Short mmCIF file of C-alpha atoms in Angstrom, two decimals:
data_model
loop_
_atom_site.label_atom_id
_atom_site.label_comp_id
_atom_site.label_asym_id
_atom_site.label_seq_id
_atom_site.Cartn_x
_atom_site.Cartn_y
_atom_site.Cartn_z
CA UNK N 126 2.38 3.42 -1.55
CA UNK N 127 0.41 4.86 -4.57
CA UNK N 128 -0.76 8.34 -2.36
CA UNK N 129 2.67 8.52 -0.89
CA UNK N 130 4.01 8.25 -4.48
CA UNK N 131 1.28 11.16 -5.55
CA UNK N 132 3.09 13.29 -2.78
CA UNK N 133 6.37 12.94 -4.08
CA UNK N 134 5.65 13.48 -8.13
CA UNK N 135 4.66 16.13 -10.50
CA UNK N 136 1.91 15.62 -12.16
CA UNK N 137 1.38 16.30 -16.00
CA UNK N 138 -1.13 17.56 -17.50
CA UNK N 139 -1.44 16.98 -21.02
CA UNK N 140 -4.55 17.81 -23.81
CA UNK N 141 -3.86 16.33 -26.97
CA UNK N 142 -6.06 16.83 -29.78
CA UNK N 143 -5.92 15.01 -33.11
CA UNK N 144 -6.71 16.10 -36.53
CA UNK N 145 -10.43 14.87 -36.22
CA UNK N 146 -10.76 17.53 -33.44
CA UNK N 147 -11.13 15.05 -30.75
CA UNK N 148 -9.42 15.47 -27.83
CA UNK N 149 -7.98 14.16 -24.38
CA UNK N 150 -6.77 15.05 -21.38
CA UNK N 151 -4.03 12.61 -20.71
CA UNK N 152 -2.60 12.96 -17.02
CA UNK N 153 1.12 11.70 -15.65
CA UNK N 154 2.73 11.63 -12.96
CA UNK N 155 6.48 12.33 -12.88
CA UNK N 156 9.01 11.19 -10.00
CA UNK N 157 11.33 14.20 -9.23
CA UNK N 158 14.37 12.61 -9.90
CA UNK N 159 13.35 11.47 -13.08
CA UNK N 160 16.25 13.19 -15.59
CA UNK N 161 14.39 12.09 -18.49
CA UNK N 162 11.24 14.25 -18.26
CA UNK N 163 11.48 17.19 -20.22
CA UNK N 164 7.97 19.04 -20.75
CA UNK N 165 8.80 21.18 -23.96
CA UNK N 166 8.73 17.79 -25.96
CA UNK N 167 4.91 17.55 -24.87
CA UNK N 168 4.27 21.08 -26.77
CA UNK N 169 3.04 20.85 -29.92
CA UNK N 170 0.67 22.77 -32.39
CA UNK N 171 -2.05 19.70 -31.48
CA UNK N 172 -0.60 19.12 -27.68
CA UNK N 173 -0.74 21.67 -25.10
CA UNK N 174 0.07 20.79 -21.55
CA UNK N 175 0.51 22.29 -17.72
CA UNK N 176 3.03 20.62 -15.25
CA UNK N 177 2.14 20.61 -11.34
CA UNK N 178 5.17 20.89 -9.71
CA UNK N 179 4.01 20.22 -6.18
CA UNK N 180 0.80 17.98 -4.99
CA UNK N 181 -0.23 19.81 -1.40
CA UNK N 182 -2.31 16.21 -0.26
CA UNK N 183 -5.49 16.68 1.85
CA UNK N 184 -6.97 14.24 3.95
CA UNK N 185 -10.69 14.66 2.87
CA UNK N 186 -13.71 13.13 4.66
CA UNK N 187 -16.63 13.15 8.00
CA UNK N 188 -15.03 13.41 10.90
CA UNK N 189 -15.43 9.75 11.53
CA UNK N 190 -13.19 8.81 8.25
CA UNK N 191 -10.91 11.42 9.48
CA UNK N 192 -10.58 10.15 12.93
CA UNK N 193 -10.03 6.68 11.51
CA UNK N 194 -7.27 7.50 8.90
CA UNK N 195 -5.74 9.91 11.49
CA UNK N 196 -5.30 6.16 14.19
CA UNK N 197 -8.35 7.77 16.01
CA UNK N 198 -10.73 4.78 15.39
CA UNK N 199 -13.98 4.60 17.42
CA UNK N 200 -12.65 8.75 19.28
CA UNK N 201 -14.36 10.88 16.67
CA UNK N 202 -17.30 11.87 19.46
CA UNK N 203 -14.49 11.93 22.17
CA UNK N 204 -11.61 13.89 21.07
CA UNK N 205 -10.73 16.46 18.48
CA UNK N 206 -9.15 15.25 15.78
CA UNK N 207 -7.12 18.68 15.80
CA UNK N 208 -5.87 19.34 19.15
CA UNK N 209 -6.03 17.60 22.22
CA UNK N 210 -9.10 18.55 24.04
CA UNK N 211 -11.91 15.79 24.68
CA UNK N 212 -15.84 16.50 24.09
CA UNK N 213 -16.33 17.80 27.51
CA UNK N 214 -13.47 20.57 27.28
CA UNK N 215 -14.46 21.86 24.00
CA UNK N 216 -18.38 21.99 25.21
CA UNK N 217 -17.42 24.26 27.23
CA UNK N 218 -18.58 27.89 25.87
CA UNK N 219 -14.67 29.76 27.41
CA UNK N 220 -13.32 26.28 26.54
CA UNK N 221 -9.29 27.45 25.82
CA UNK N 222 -7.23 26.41 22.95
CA UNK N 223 -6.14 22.66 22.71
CA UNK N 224 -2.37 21.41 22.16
CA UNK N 225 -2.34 21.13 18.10
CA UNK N 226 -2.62 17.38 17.22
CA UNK N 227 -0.19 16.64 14.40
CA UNK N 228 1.34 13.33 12.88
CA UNK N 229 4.27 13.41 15.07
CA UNK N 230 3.34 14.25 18.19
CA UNK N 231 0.22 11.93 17.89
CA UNK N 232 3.11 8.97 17.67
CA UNK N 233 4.68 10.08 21.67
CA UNK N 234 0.90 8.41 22.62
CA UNK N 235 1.01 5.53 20.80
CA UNK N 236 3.11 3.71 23.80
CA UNK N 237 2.47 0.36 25.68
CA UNK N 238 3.05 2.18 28.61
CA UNK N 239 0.05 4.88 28.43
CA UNK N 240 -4.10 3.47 28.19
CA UNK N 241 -7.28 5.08 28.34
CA UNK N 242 -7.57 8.99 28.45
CA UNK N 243 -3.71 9.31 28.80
CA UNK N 244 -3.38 8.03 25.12
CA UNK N 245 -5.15 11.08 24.16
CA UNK N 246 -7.40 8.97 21.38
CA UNK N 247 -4.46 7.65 19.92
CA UNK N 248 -4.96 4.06 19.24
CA UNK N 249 -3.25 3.21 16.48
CA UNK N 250 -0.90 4.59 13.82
CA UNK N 251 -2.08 7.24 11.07
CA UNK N 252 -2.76 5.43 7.42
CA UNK N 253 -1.23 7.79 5.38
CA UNK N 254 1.66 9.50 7.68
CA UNK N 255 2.92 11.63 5.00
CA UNK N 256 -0.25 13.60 4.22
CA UNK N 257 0.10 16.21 7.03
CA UNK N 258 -2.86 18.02 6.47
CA UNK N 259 -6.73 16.94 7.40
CA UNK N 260 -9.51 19.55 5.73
CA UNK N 261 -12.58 20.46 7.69
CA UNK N 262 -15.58 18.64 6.89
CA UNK N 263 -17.81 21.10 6.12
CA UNK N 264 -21.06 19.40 6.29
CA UNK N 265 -20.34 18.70 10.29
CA UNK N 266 -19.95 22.25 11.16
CA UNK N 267 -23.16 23.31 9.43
CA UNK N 268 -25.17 20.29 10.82
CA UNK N 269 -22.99 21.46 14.26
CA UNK N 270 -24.37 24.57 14.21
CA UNK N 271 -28.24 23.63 13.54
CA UNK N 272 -28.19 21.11 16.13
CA UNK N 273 -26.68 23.70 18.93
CA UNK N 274 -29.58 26.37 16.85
CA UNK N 275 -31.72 23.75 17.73
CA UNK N 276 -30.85 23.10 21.47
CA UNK N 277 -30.60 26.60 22.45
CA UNK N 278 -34.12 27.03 20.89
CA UNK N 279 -35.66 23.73 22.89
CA UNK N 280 -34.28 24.92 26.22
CA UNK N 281 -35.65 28.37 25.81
CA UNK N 282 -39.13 26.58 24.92
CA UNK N 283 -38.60 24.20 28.10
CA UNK N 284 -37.68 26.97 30.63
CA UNK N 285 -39.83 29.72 29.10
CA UNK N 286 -43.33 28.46 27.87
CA UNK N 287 -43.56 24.87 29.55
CA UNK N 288 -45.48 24.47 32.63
CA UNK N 289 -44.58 21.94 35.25
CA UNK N 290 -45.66 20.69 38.11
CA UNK N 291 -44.02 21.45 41.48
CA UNK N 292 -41.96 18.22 41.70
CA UNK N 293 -41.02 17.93 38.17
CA UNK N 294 -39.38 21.11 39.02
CA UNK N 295 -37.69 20.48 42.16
CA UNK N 296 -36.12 17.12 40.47
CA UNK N 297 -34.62 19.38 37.28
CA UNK N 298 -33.10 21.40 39.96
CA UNK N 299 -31.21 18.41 41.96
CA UNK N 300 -30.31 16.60 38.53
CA UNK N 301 -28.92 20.22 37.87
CA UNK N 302 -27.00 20.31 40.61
CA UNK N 303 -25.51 16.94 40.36
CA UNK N 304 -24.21 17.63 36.68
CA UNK N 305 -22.91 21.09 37.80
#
């Protein structure tokens, strides 16, 4: 109720400084339809003061949090928490662009009458419906991108420099051909 109630407020800003110099930042947060708020009154020669008129709300964390919060719990290394493509899709190097996943169409899933895949990771509802927006977690792309660095540069070592023996050879090829 609190982050909902962040979404719908302005939020005030307000350094006050007293005669002894020190000073605070005091911070408020105003309901819209709250006639009494007038900001001017908070201007002073010691008070000084910004008003946010609109709080855009993030949903900030790993993709596991974000998965979680989002009524993904236990899908963050299946599905996309953005669209609806599963690990195995989006692994694909011409992989093509997912359905975008958003709060409401997450909710047509969420149905007694749909299990397993069909439910497209939806297995709950999302915590905090009203914050519509999920930020990328940084930190998993970059540690993404190493680890894919990292496999490319194993599998060149494996196929290039590494030297195997006839049947350790012919058995890469049929478990090759059987994940094909």
């Amino acid at each position: 109720a609190d982050m909902e109630r962040i979404s719908k407020s302005k939020v005030v800003l307000r350094h006050e400084q007293d005669d002894d110099v020190t000073s605070d930042v005091v911070v408020e947060l105003v309901q819209e339809d709250d006639v009494d708020f007038q900001f001017p009154e908070f201007v002073s020669e010691h008070n000084t003061g910004h008003v946010i008129d609109f709080v855009d709300m993030f949903n900030v964390g790993d993709i596991k949090w974000l998965a979680m919060i989002l009524g993904m719990n236990g899908m963050a290394s299946i599905w996309c928490i953005y669209c609806y493509l599963r690990k195995h899709q989006w692994n694909l190097q011409d992989h093509p662009l997912g359905a975008e996943r958003t709060i409401e169409n997450m909710m047509d899933y969420l149905v007694d009458t749909l299990t397993g895949a069909d439910r497209m990771g939806v297995v709950g509802k999302a915590w905090w419906p009203f914050i519509k927006k999920c930020a990328i977690p940084l930190l998993h792309i970059i540690i993404g991108l190493f680890n894919d660095i990292d496999d490319h540069f194993l599998r060149r070592i494996e196929v290039d420099f590494a030297i195997k023996p006839e049947k350790e050879l012919e058995a890469i090829a049929k478990l090759e051909a059987v994940v094909s």
